[in-house]
């Protein structure tokens, strides 16, 4: 069982209202630096001349990775179209398996890529690159991306009332015939969504932003103290999911309805 801990950080804003990233190459420390180098070499080997640049994002790039819990989030920007054929994608599965054998302290890595032009045309896609990623190979695109304000996030975060209602419906459809392990995955997924929806609700009031689950809970509870116990339960389920549908389903319905209503009022 994973214990709830105050782990992560809240991104604050500068005097002009721009969020201040907390990532750095210097924060990629052992044993994660070796894992990062392994992934970088895999991108270079398998994508060749198509490879424009490689990035690491998330807890590893922030110096907050926890052995036995954290994963390695990586992605690449390509020149031209990304591979689509099955035989061009098989390498990602093989590299992932090799990674898990070599770096057992890490959860399964994320290996992902997109075209340079398509990526830079999508503000919703690149704001998290500006805030939470570092370039480890190739031409760094991050300096070309505008600084990010809370208003930018509010435009692109999908946490409106209809979105929350939609994920609750999809959750029910998914767990209807799910076995215990898949039910736990659905539980973990929707509780993460709830925590980040709560963060989206209060970010203007808190004048800060975080994707770290504990701080999503803490900031939300600061402005909705009557929902503290409920959102802390969402945090517990996000870390230690349950397969007990009799408990889980009414919990999801109740919290989902509250967040959906608040999101509509907050518009």
PDB file of C-alpha atoms in Angstrom:
ATOM      1  CA  UNK A   1       0.000   0.000   0.000  1.00  0.00           C
ATOM      2  CA  UNK A   2       1.272   3.448  -0.943  1.00  0.00           C
ATOM      3  CA  UNK A   3       1.188   5.944   1.893  1.00  0.00           C
ATOM      4  CA  UNK A   4      -0.168   9.430   1.180  1.00  0.00           C
ATOM      5  CA  UNK A   5       2.755  11.833   1.338  1.00  0.00           C
ATOM      6  CA  UNK A   6       3.269  15.517   0.645  1.00  0.00           C
ATOM      7  CA  UNK A   7       5.170  14.960  -2.565  1.00  0.00           C
ATOM      8  CA  UNK A   8       5.578  17.307  -5.514  1.00  0.00           C
ATOM      9  CA  UNK A   9       5.217  21.060  -5.814  1.00  0.00           C
ATOM     10  CA  UNK A  10       2.958  23.911  -6.859  1.00  0.00           C
ATOM     11  CA  UNK A  11       4.062  26.076  -9.763  1.00  0.00           C
ATOM     12  CA  UNK A  12       3.924  29.715  -8.715  1.00  0.00           C
ATOM     13  CA  UNK A  13       3.684  32.744 -10.973  1.00  0.00           C
ATOM     14  CA  UNK A  14       6.165  35.558 -11.571  1.00  0.00           C
ATOM     15  CA  UNK A  15       5.391  39.278 -11.274  1.00  0.00           C
ATOM     16  CA  UNK A  16       3.813  39.252 -14.749  1.00  0.00           C
ATOM     17  CA  UNK A  17       1.578  36.272 -14.006  1.00  0.00           C
ATOM     18  CA  UNK A  18       3.560  33.661 -15.929  1.00  0.00           C
ATOM     19  CA  UNK A  19       3.978  30.195 -14.398  1.00  0.00           C
ATOM     20  CA  UNK A  20       7.548  29.361 -13.394  1.00  0.00           C
ATOM     21  CA  UNK A  21       8.685  25.870 -14.543  1.00  0.00           C
ATOM     22  CA  UNK A  22      10.475  23.693 -11.997  1.00  0.00           C
ATOM     23  CA  UNK A  23      12.366  21.389 -14.395  1.00  0.00           C
ATOM     24  CA  UNK A  24      16.072  21.253 -15.199  1.00  0.00           C
ATOM     25  CA  UNK A  25      18.638  18.905 -16.722  1.00  0.00           C
ATOM     26  CA  UNK A  26      20.531  19.183 -13.437  1.00  0.00           C
ATOM     27  CA  UNK A  27      17.568  17.578 -11.671  1.00  0.00           C
ATOM     28  CA  UNK A  28      17.915  14.315 -13.623  1.00  0.00           C
ATOM     29  CA  UNK A  29      19.939  12.474 -11.014  1.00  0.00           C
ATOM     30  CA  UNK A  30      21.039   8.858 -10.383  1.00  0.00           C
ATOM     31  CA  UNK A  31      19.704   6.286 -10.877  1.00  0.00           C
ATOM     32  CA  UNK A  32      17.335   8.011 -13.317  1.00  0.00           C
ATOM     33  CA  UNK A  33      20.099   9.547 -15.420  1.00  0.00           C
ATOM     34  CA  UNK A  34      21.143   6.120 -16.664  1.00  0.00           C
ATOM     35  CA  UNK A  35      17.527   5.269 -17.536  1.00  0.00           C
ATOM     36  CA  UNK A  36      17.176   8.573 -19.421  1.00  0.00           C
ATOM     37  CA  UNK A  37      20.343   7.849 -21.408  1.00  0.00           C
ATOM     38  CA  UNK A  38      19.015   4.397 -22.315  1.00  0.00           C
ATOM     39  CA  UNK A  39      15.771   5.856 -23.681  1.00  0.00           C
ATOM     40  CA  UNK A  40      17.609   8.602 -25.583  1.00  0.00           C
ATOM     41  CA  UNK A  41      19.841   6.049 -27.324  1.00  0.00           C
ATOM     42  CA  UNK A  42      16.748   4.004 -28.270  1.00  0.00           C
ATOM     43  CA  UNK A  43      15.108   6.982 -29.976  1.00  0.00           C
ATOM     44  CA  UNK A  44      18.333   7.783 -31.861  1.00  0.00           C
ATOM     45  CA  UNK A  45      18.815   4.172 -32.964  1.00  0.00           C
ATOM     46  CA  UNK A  46      15.263   3.490 -34.132  1.00  0.00           C
ATOM     47  CA  UNK A  47      14.188   6.851 -35.560  1.00  0.00           C
ATOM     48  CA  UNK A  48      17.442   7.847 -37.219  1.00  0.00           C
ATOM     49  CA  UNK A  49      17.367  10.887 -39.495  1.00  0.00           C
ATOM     50  CA  UNK A  50      13.676  11.457 -38.772  1.00  0.00           C
ATOM     51  CA  UNK A  51      14.512  12.385 -35.187  1.00  0.00           C
ATOM     52  CA  UNK A  52      14.406  16.122 -34.453  1.00  0.00           C
ATOM     53  CA  UNK A  53      14.649  16.177 -30.644  1.00  0.00           C
ATOM     54  CA  UNK A  54      13.982  14.140 -27.500  1.00  0.00           C
ATOM     55  CA  UNK A  55      12.440  15.323 -24.221  1.00  0.00           C
ATOM     56  CA  UNK A  56      11.930  14.048 -20.686  1.00  0.00           C
ATOM     57  CA  UNK A  57       9.004  15.380 -18.693  1.00  0.00           C
ATOM     58  CA  UNK A  58       7.339  14.776 -15.350  1.00  0.00           C
ATOM     59  CA  UNK A  59       8.853  13.803 -12.014  1.00  0.00           C
ATOM     60  CA  UNK A  60      12.240  12.721 -13.421  1.00  0.00           C
ATOM     61  CA  UNK A  61      12.776  16.138 -15.055  1.00  0.00           C
ATOM     62  CA  UNK A  62      11.713  17.817 -11.800  1.00  0.00           C
ATOM     63  CA  UNK A  63      14.013  15.807  -9.544  1.00  0.00           C
ATOM     64  CA  UNK A  64      10.991  14.350  -7.762  1.00  0.00           C
ATOM     65  CA  UNK A  65      10.980  10.773  -9.061  1.00  0.00           C
ATOM     66  CA  UNK A  66      10.435   8.088  -6.426  1.00  0.00           C
ATOM     67  CA  UNK A  67      12.032   4.681  -6.913  1.00  0.00           C
ATOM     68  CA  UNK A  68       9.420   1.944  -7.085  1.00  0.00           C
ATOM     69  CA  UNK A  69       6.613   4.377  -7.973  1.00  0.00           C
ATOM     70  CA  UNK A  70       7.601   6.866 -10.680  1.00  0.00           C
ATOM     71  CA  UNK A  71       7.853   6.165 -14.379  1.00  0.00           C
ATOM     72  CA  UNK A  72       9.919   7.816 -17.110  1.00  0.00           C
ATOM     73  CA  UNK A  73       7.884  10.041 -19.419  1.00  0.00           C
ATOM     74  CA  UNK A  74       9.679  10.615 -22.704  1.00  0.00           C
ATOM     75  CA  UNK A  75       8.700  11.831 -26.140  1.00  0.00           C
ATOM     76  CA  UNK A  76      10.319  12.774 -29.433  1.00  0.00           C
ATOM     77  CA  UNK A  77       9.640  15.338 -32.126  1.00  0.00           C
ATOM     78  CA  UNK A  78      10.102  14.076 -35.689  1.00  0.00           C
ATOM     79  CA  UNK A  79      10.881  15.498 -39.075  1.00  0.00           C
ATOM     80  CA  UNK A  80       8.172  14.271 -41.430  1.00  0.00           C
ATOM     81  CA  UNK A  81       5.451  11.798 -40.505  1.00  0.00           C
ATOM     82  CA  UNK A  82       5.681   9.527 -37.455  1.00  0.00           C
ATOM     83  CA  UNK A  83       5.786   5.762 -38.036  1.00  0.00           C
ATOM     84  CA  UNK A  84       2.388   4.092 -38.243  1.00  0.00           C
ATOM     85  CA  UNK A  85       2.995   0.580 -39.532  1.00  0.00           C
ATOM     86  CA  UNK A  86       3.123  -2.174 -36.955  1.00  0.00           C
ATOM     87  CA  UNK A  87       6.663  -3.222 -37.867  1.00  0.00           C
ATOM     88  CA  UNK A  88       7.816   0.379 -37.416  1.00  0.00           C
ATOM     89  CA  UNK A  89       6.305   0.504 -33.928  1.00  0.00           C
ATOM     90  CA  UNK A  90       7.424  -2.897 -32.631  1.00  0.00           C
ATOM     91  CA  UNK A  91      10.651  -1.387 -31.357  1.00  0.00           C
ATOM     92  CA  UNK A  92       8.817   0.654 -28.728  1.00  0.00           C
ATOM     93  CA  UNK A  93       7.449  -2.501 -27.098  1.00  0.00           C
ATOM     94  CA  UNK A  94      10.854  -4.202 -27.172  1.00  0.00           C
ATOM     95  CA  UNK A  95      12.614  -1.155 -25.751  1.00  0.00           C
ATOM     96  CA  UNK A  96       9.992  -0.897 -23.009  1.00  0.00           C
ATOM     97  CA  UNK A  97      10.558  -4.542 -22.037  1.00  0.00           C
ATOM     98  CA  UNK A  98      14.334  -4.100 -22.032  1.00  0.00           C
ATOM     99  CA  UNK A  99      13.936  -0.972 -19.943  1.00  0.00           C
ATOM    100  CA  UNK A 100      11.839  -2.776 -17.327  1.00  0.00           C
ATOM    101  CA  UNK A 101      14.434  -5.530 -17.003  1.00  0.00           C
ATOM    102  CA  UNK A 102      17.327  -3.111 -16.708  1.00  0.00           C
ATOM    103  CA  UNK A 103      15.664  -0.485 -14.481  1.00  0.00           C
ATOM    104  CA  UNK A 104      13.357  -2.349 -12.064  1.00  0.00           C
ATOM    105  CA  UNK A 105      13.095   0.724  -9.811  1.00  0.00           C
ATOM    106  CA  UNK A 106      10.960   2.446 -12.462  1.00  0.00           C
ATOM    107  CA  UNK A 107       7.413   1.891 -13.661  1.00  0.00           C
ATOM    108  CA  UNK A 108       6.950   1.253 -17.398  1.00  0.00           C
ATOM    109  CA  UNK A 109       8.299   4.122 -19.520  1.00  0.00           C
ATOM    110  CA  UNK A 110       6.246   6.290 -21.847  1.00  0.00           C
ATOM    111  CA  UNK A 111       7.617   6.326 -25.416  1.00  0.00           C
ATOM    112  CA  UNK A 112       5.812   8.731 -27.721  1.00  0.00           C
ATOM    113  CA  UNK A 113       6.428  10.927 -30.775  1.00  0.00           C
ATOM    114  CA  UNK A 114       4.814  13.578 -32.972  1.00  0.00           C
ATOM    115  CA  UNK A 115       5.663  15.755 -35.986  1.00  0.00           C
ATOM    116  CA  UNK A 116       7.320  19.100 -35.298  1.00  0.00           C
ATOM    117  CA  UNK A 117       4.823  21.128 -37.344  1.00  0.00           C
ATOM    118  CA  UNK A 118       1.746  19.400 -35.890  1.00  0.00           C
ATOM    119  CA  UNK A 119       3.048  19.722 -32.358  1.00  0.00           C
ATOM    120  CA  UNK A 120       3.801  23.436 -32.521  1.00  0.00           C
ATOM    121  CA  UNK A 121       0.402  24.204 -34.036  1.00  0.00           C
ATOM    122  CA  UNK A 122      -1.389  22.728 -31.039  1.00  0.00           C
ATOM    123  CA  UNK A 123      -1.243  25.005 -27.947  1.00  0.00           C
ATOM    124  CA  UNK A 124      -3.101  22.399 -25.914  1.00  0.00           C
ATOM    125  CA  UNK A 125      -0.293  19.983 -26.672  1.00  0.00           C
ATOM    126  CA  UNK A 126       2.731  22.152 -26.018  1.00  0.00           C
ATOM    127  CA  UNK A 127       1.941  24.096 -22.839  1.00  0.00           C
ATOM    128  CA  UNK A 128       3.011  21.099 -20.743  1.00  0.00           C
ATOM    129  CA  UNK A 129       6.262  20.988 -22.724  1.00  0.00           C
ATOM    130  CA  UNK A 130       6.988  24.556 -21.619  1.00  0.00           C
ATOM    131  CA  UNK A 131       6.121  23.854 -17.995  1.00  0.00           C
ATOM    132  CA  UNK A 132       7.310  20.324 -17.399  1.00  0.00           C
ATOM    133  CA  UNK A 133       9.923  19.066 -19.857  1.00  0.00           C
ATOM    134  CA  UNK A 134      13.626  19.292 -20.673  1.00  0.00           C
ATOM    135  CA  UNK A 135      15.367  18.600 -23.966  1.00  0.00           C
ATOM    136  CA  UNK A 136      17.971  15.819 -23.823  1.00  0.00           C
ATOM    137  CA  UNK A 137      18.825  15.552 -27.539  1.00  0.00           C
ATOM    138  CA  UNK A 138      18.562  17.666 -30.681  1.00  0.00           C
ATOM    139  CA  UNK A 139      17.235  21.182 -31.228  1.00  0.00           C
ATOM    140  CA  UNK A 140      15.372  22.395 -28.155  1.00  0.00           C
ATOM    141  CA  UNK A 141      11.893  23.643 -29.111  1.00  0.00           C
ATOM    142  CA  UNK A 142      11.022  24.895 -25.631  1.00  0.00           C
ATOM    143  CA  UNK A 143      12.442  28.434 -26.052  1.00  0.00           C
ATOM    144  CA  UNK A 144      10.152  28.871 -29.094  1.00  0.00           C
ATOM    145  CA  UNK A 145       7.029  28.257 -27.008  1.00  0.00           C
ATOM    146  CA  UNK A 146       5.373  31.303 -25.364  1.00  0.00           C
ATOM    147  CA  UNK A 147       5.387  31.577 -21.576  1.00  0.00           C
ATOM    148  CA  UNK A 148       2.263  30.181 -19.937  1.00  0.00           C
ATOM    149  CA  UNK A 149      -0.278  31.965 -17.740  1.00  0.00           C
ATOM    150  CA  UNK A 150      -3.097  30.429 -15.716  1.00  0.00           C
ATOM    151  CA  UNK A 151      -5.490  31.842 -18.316  1.00  0.00           C
ATOM    152  CA  UNK A 152      -3.721  29.710 -20.938  1.00  0.00           C
ATOM    153  CA  UNK A 153      -4.302  26.582 -18.883  1.00  0.00           C
ATOM    154  CA  UNK A 154      -7.936  27.490 -18.269  1.00  0.00           C
ATOM    155  CA  UNK A 155      -8.463  27.653 -22.037  1.00  0.00           C
ATOM    156  CA  UNK A 156      -7.013  24.241 -22.718  1.00  0.00           C
ATOM    157  CA  UNK A 157      -7.750  22.128 -19.630  1.00  0.00           C
ATOM    158  CA  UNK A 158     -10.746  19.878 -20.291  1.00  0.00           C
ATOM    159  CA  UNK A 159     -12.433  20.043 -16.923  1.00  0.00           C
ATOM    160  CA  UNK A 160     -15.764  21.655 -17.755  1.00  0.00           C
ATOM    161  CA  UNK A 161     -18.943  20.161 -16.333  1.00  0.00           C
ATOM    162  CA  UNK A 162     -19.826  18.265 -19.501  1.00  0.00           C
ATOM    163  CA  UNK A 163     -16.323  16.759 -19.651  1.00  0.00           C
ATOM    164  CA  UNK A 164     -16.607  15.474 -16.077  1.00  0.00           C
ATOM    165  CA  UNK A 165     -20.044  14.006 -16.818  1.00  0.00           C
ATOM    166  CA  UNK A 166     -18.570  12.324 -19.889  1.00  0.00           C
ATOM    167  CA  UNK A 167     -15.697  10.637 -18.023  1.00  0.00           C
ATOM    168  CA  UNK A 168     -18.112   9.438 -15.332  1.00  0.00           C
ATOM    169  CA  UNK A 169     -20.289   7.818 -18.037  1.00  0.00           C
ATOM    170  CA  UNK A 170     -17.235   6.225 -19.633  1.00  0.00           C
ATOM    171  CA  UNK A 171     -16.118   4.984 -16.229  1.00  0.00           C
ATOM    172  CA  UNK A 172     -19.446   3.230 -15.673  1.00  0.00           C
ATOM    173  CA  UNK A 173     -19.339   1.663 -19.112  1.00  0.00           C
ATOM    174  CA  UNK A 174     -15.814   0.434 -18.491  1.00  0.00           C
ATOM    175  CA  UNK A 175     -16.297  -1.089 -15.051  1.00  0.00           C
ATOM    176  CA  UNK A 176     -19.630  -2.711 -15.869  1.00  0.00           C
ATOM    177  CA  UNK A 177     -18.060  -6.024 -16.888  1.00  0.00           C
ATOM    178  CA  UNK A 178     -14.497  -5.399 -15.717  1.00  0.00           C
ATOM    179  CA  UNK A 179     -12.547  -7.869 -13.592  1.00  0.00           C
ATOM    180  CA  UNK A 180     -10.847  -6.785 -10.375  1.00  0.00           C
ATOM    181  CA  UNK A 181      -7.583  -5.615 -11.928  1.00  0.00           C
ATOM    182  CA  UNK A 182      -9.278  -3.591 -14.647  1.00  0.00           C
ATOM    183  CA  UNK A 183     -11.705  -2.119 -12.106  1.00  0.00           C
ATOM    184  CA  UNK A 184      -8.704  -0.900 -10.128  1.00  0.00           C
ATOM    185  CA  UNK A 185      -7.276   0.724 -13.248  1.00  0.00           C
ATOM    186  CA  UNK A 186     -10.571   2.519 -13.911  1.00  0.00           C
ATOM    187  CA  UNK A 187     -10.677   3.583 -10.258  1.00  0.00           C
ATOM    188  CA  UNK A 188      -7.147   4.982 -10.371  1.00  0.00           C
ATOM    189  CA  UNK A 189      -7.789   6.766 -13.661  1.00  0.00           C
ATOM    190  CA  UNK A 190     -10.990   8.573 -12.754  1.00  0.00           C
ATOM    191  CA  UNK A 191      -9.726   9.587  -9.312  1.00  0.00           C
ATOM    192  CA  UNK A 192      -6.685  11.183 -10.935  1.00  0.00           C
ATOM    193  CA  UNK A 193      -9.065  13.043 -13.236  1.00  0.00           C
ATOM    194  CA  UNK A 194     -11.143  14.187 -10.264  1.00  0.00           C
ATOM    195  CA  UNK A 195      -8.067  15.491  -8.419  1.00  0.00           C
ATOM    196  CA  UNK A 196      -6.938  17.475 -11.447  1.00  0.00           C
ATOM    197  CA  UNK A 197     -10.458  18.761 -12.012  1.00  0.00           C
ATOM    198  CA  UNK A 198     -10.386  20.030  -8.445  1.00  0.00           C
ATOM    199  CA  UNK A 199      -7.080  21.750  -9.154  1.00  0.00           C
ATOM    200  CA  UNK A 200      -8.557  23.411 -12.245  1.00  0.00           C
ATOM    201  CA  UNK A 201     -11.455  24.730 -10.159  1.00  0.00           C
ATOM    202  CA  UNK A 202      -9.217  26.570  -7.693  1.00  0.00           C
ATOM    203  CA  UNK A 203      -6.115  27.565  -9.647  1.00  0.00           C
ATOM    204  CA  UNK A 204      -7.141  31.206 -10.066  1.00  0.00           C
ATOM    205  CA  UNK A 205      -7.971  31.504  -6.386  1.00  0.00           C
ATOM    206  CA  UNK A 206      -4.738  29.810  -5.344  1.00  0.00           C
ATOM    207  CA  UNK A 207      -2.636  31.707  -7.935  1.00  0.00           C
ATOM    208  CA  UNK A 208      -0.744  28.513  -8.613  1.00  0.00           C
ATOM    209  CA  UNK A 209      -0.954  25.232 -10.486  1.00  0.00           C
ATOM    210  CA  UNK A 210       0.104  21.629  -9.947  1.00  0.00           C
ATOM    211  CA  UNK A 211      -0.423  18.261 -11.579  1.00  0.00           C
ATOM    212  CA  UNK A 212       0.966  16.488  -8.509  1.00  0.00           C
ATOM    213  CA  UNK A 213      -1.880  14.574  -6.935  1.00  0.00           C
ATOM    214  CA  UNK A 214      -1.209  15.547  -3.331  1.00  0.00           C
ATOM    215  CA  UNK A 215      -1.122  19.256  -4.122  1.00  0.00           C
ATOM    216  CA  UNK A 216      -4.208  18.973  -6.313  1.00  0.00           C
ATOM    217  CA  UNK A 217      -5.975  17.618  -3.229  1.00  0.00           C
ATOM    218  CA  UNK A 218      -4.451  20.139  -0.819  1.00  0.00           C
ATOM    219  CA  UNK A 219      -5.247  23.237  -2.867  1.00  0.00           C
ATOM    220  CA  UNK A 220      -8.763  22.030  -3.628  1.00  0.00           C
ATOM    221  CA  UNK A 221      -9.455  21.292   0.056  1.00  0.00           C
ATOM    222  CA  UNK A 222      -8.201  24.748   1.037  1.00  0.00           C
ATOM    223  CA  UNK A 223     -11.083  26.333  -0.895  1.00  0.00           C
ATOM    224  CA  UNK A 224     -13.616  23.508  -0.434  1.00  0.00           C
ATOM    225  CA  UNK A 225     -13.041  22.378   3.168  1.00  0.00           C
ATOM    226  CA  UNK A 226     -16.448  20.688   3.266  1.00  0.00           C
ATOM    227  CA  UNK A 227     -15.173  18.334   0.539  1.00  0.00           C
ATOM    228  CA  UNK A 228     -11.810  17.627   2.184  1.00  0.00           C
ATOM    229  CA  UNK A 229     -12.659  14.082   3.297  1.00  0.00           C
ATOM    230  CA  UNK A 230     -14.160  13.157  -0.063  1.00  0.00           C
ATOM    231  CA  UNK A 231     -11.240  14.460  -2.122  1.00  0.00           C
ATOM    232  CA  UNK A 232      -8.744  12.841   0.225  1.00  0.00           C
ATOM    233  CA  UNK A 233     -10.539   9.563  -0.451  1.00  0.00           C
ATOM    234  CA  UNK A 234     -10.048  10.246  -4.187  1.00  0.00           C
ATOM    235  CA  UNK A 235      -6.335  10.693  -3.465  1.00  0.00           C
ATOM    236  CA  UNK A 236      -6.294   7.410  -1.546  1.00  0.00           C
ATOM    237  CA  UNK A 237      -8.016   5.609  -4.437  1.00  0.00           C
ATOM    238  CA  UNK A 238      -5.633   7.197  -6.977  1.00  0.00           C
ATOM    239  CA  UNK A 239      -2.710   5.691  -5.068  1.00  0.00           C
ATOM    240  CA  UNK A 240      -4.351   2.507  -3.761  1.00  0.00           C
ATOM    241  CA  UNK A 241      -7.315   1.748  -6.039  1.00  0.00           C
ATOM    242  CA  UNK A 242     -10.197  -0.460  -4.946  1.00  0.00           C
ATOM    243  CA  UNK A 243     -12.047  -3.148  -6.887  1.00  0.00           C
ATOM    244  CA  UNK A 244     -15.086  -2.957  -4.577  1.00  0.00           C
ATOM    245  CA  UNK A 245     -17.753  -1.683  -6.969  1.00  0.00           C
ATOM    246  CA  UNK A 246     -20.393  -1.342  -4.245  1.00  0.00           C
ATOM    247  CA  UNK A 247     -18.218   1.300  -2.590  1.00  0.00           C
ATOM    248  CA  UNK A 248     -16.620   2.769  -5.690  1.00  0.00           C
ATOM    249  CA  UNK A 249     -19.638   3.439  -7.905  1.00  0.00           C
ATOM    250  CA  UNK A 250     -21.603   5.695  -5.496  1.00  0.00           C
ATOM    251  CA  UNK A 251     -18.363   7.483  -4.590  1.00  0.00           C
ATOM    252  CA  UNK A 252     -17.655   8.290  -8.249  1.00  0.00           C
ATOM    253  CA  UNK A 253     -21.240   9.400  -8.836  1.00  0.00           C
ATOM    254  CA  UNK A 254     -21.278  11.728  -5.834  1.00  0.00           C
ATOM    255  CA  UNK A 255     -17.909  13.389  -6.397  1.00  0.00           C
ATOM    256  CA  UNK A 256     -18.411  13.548 -10.154  1.00  0.00           C
ATOM    257  CA  UNK A 257     -21.761  15.296  -9.728  1.00  0.00           C
ATOM    258  CA  UNK A 258     -20.284  17.829  -7.301  1.00  0.00           C
ATOM    259  CA  UNK A 259     -17.312  18.662  -9.536  1.00  0.00           C
ATOM    260  CA  UNK A 260     -19.516  18.904 -12.607  1.00  0.00           C
ATOM    261  CA  UNK A 261     -21.867  21.349 -10.889  1.00  0.00           C
ATOM    262  CA  UNK A 262     -19.008  23.460  -9.530  1.00  0.00           C
ATOM    263  CA  UNK A 263     -17.302  23.544 -12.922  1.00  0.00           C
ATOM    264  CA  UNK A 264     -20.482  24.912 -14.498  1.00  0.00           C
ATOM    265  CA  UNK A 265     -20.837  27.581 -11.797  1.00  0.00           C
ATOM    266  CA  UNK A 266     -17.185  28.520 -12.212  1.00  0.00           C
ATOM    267  CA  UNK A 267     -17.539  29.257 -15.933  1.00  0.00           C
TER     268      UNK A 267
END
